[in-house]
Structures are given as structure tokens and as C-alpha cells.
PDB file of C-alpha atoms in Angstrom:
ATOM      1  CA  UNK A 150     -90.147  70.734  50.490  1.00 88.00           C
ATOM      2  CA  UNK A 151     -93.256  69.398  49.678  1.00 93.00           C
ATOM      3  CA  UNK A 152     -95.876  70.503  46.993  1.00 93.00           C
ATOM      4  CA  UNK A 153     -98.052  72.175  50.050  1.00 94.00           C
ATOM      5  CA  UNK A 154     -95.095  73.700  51.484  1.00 93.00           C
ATOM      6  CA  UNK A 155     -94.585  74.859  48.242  1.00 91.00           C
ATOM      7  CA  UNK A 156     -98.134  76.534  47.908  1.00 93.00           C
ATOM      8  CA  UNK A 157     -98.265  78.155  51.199  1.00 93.00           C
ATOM      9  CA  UNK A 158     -95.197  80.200  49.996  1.00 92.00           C
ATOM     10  CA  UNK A 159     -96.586  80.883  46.900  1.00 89.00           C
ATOM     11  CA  UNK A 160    -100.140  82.153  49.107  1.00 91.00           C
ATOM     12  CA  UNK A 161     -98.002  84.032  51.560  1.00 92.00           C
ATOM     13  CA  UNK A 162     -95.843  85.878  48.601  1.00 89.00           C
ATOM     14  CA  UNK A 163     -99.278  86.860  46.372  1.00 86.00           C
ATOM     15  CA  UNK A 164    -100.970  88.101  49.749  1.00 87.00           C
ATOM     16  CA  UNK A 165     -98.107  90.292  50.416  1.00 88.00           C
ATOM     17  CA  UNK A 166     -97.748  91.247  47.145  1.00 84.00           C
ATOM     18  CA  UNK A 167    -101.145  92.958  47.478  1.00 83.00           C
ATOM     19  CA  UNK A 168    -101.067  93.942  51.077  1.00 87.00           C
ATOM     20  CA  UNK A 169     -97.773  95.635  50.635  1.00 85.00           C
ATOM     21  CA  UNK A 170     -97.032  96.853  46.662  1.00 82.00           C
ATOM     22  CA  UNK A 171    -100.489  97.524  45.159  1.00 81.00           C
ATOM     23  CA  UNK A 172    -101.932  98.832  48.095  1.00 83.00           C
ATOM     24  CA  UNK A 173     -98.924 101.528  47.842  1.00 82.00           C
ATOM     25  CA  UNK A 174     -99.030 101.925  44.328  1.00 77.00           C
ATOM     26  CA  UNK A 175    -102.745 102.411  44.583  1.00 79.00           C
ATOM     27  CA  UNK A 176    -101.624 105.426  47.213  1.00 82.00           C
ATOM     28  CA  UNK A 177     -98.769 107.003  45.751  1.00 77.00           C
ATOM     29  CA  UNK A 178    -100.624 106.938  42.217  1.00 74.00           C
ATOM     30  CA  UNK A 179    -103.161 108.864  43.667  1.00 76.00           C
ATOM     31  CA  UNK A 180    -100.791 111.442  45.540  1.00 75.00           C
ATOM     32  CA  UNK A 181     -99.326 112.432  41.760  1.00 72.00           C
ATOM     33  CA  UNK A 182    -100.314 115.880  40.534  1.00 70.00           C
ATOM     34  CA  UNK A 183     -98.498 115.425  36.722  1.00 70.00           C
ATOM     35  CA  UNK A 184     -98.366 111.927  35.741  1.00 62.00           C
ATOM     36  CA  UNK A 185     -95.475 112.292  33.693  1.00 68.00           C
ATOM     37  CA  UNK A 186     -93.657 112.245  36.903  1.00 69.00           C
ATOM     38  CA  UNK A 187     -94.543 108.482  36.983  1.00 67.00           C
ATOM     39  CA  UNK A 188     -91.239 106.120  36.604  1.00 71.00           C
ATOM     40  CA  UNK A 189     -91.644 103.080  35.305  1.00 70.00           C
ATOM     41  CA  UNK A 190     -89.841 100.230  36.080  1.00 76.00           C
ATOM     42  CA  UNK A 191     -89.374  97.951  33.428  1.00 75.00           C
ATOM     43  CA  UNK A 192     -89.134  94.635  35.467  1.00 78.00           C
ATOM     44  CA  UNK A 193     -93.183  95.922  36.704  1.00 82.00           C
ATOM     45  CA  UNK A 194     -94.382  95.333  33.017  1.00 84.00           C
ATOM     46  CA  UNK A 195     -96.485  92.485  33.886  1.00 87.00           C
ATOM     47  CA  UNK A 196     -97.797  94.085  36.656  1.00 85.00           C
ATOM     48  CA  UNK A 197     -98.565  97.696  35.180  1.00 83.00           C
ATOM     49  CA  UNK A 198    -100.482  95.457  32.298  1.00 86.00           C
ATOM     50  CA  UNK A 199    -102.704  93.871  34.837  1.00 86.00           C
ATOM     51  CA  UNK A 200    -103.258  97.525  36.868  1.00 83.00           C
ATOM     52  CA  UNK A 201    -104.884  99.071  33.805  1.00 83.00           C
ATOM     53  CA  UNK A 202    -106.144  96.604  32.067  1.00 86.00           C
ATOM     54  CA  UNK A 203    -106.842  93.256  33.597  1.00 88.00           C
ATOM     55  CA  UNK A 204    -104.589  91.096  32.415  1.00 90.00           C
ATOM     56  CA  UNK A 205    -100.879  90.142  31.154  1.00 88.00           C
ATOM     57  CA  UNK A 206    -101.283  89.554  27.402  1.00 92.00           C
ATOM     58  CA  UNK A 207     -98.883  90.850  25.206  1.00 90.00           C
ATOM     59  CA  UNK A 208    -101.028  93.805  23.985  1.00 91.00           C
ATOM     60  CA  UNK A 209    -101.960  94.551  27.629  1.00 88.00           C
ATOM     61  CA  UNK A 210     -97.930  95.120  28.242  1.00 86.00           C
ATOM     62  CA  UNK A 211     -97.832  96.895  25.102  1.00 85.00           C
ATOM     63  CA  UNK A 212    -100.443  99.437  25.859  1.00 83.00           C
ATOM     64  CA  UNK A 213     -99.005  99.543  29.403  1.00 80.00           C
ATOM     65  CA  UNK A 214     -95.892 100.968  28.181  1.00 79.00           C
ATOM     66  CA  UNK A 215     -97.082 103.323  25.768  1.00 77.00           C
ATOM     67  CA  UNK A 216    -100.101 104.807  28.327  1.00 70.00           C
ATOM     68  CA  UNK A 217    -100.195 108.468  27.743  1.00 58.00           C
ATOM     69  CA  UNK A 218    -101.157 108.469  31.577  1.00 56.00           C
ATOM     70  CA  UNK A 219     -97.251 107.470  32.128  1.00 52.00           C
ATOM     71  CA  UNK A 220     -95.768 109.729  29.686  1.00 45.00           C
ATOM     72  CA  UNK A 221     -95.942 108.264  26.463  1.00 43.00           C
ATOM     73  CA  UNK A 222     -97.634 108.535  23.568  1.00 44.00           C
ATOM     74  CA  UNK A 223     -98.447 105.820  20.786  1.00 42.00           C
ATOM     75  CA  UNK A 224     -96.910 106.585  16.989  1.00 42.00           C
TER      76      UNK A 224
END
């Protein structure tokens, strides 16, 4: 496989990614009446970092999975 092959997978997986996932996580977040009731899935870390805040950093996944939005609260 060559290094174009190799980014037109890569094109085709991130434009699925938000075709399919946030487009439905953008939907079903909006459909909940008690946040609480969100579950979150610890392998979406990155991802719930980037939703609310932008970006992947460490203290973006940190604040990601202590959001009282999601159920938790900080110390």
C-alpha cells in the first residue's frame, strides 16, 4: 500500500467518523432530559475532550471526565 492509499483511508475513516458518530452524538445528546443519564465510554476520552472543549490536551481529557454535565463533579 502506498502512502496515498494510505491517506485516502485515513480521509474516508475521519469523514465517516463525522458523518456517522458525531452527527449522532450531536442528536442523542440533545434528546437527553437528565444528563446524568449520559454513559461515558472511557475509550471516547479523546473525543469527549475535543466535543467540549476543542482539543485533546491532557487538561481537556481531564475536564472531560470530571464535566458536571456528565455526572461528575470536581473535588
Amino acid at each position: 500500500m502506498n502512502k496515498q492509499e494510505k491517506q485516502d483511508i485515513l480521509l474516508k475513516a475521519q469523514n465517516w467518523f463525522r458523518t456517522s458518530i458525531v452527527v449522532n452524538h450531536i442528536k442523542n445528546t440533545d434528546k437527553l432530559k437528565n444528563p446524568k443519564e449520559f454513559n461515558i465510554n472511557p475509550f471516547m476520552t479523546v473525543y469527549l475532550a475535543n466535543f467540549l472543549m476543542g482539543n485533546s490536551d491532557g487538561r481537556s481529557i481531564a475536564k472531560a471526565l470530571n464535566a458536571p454535565i456528565f455526572g461528575h463533579t470536581n473535588p
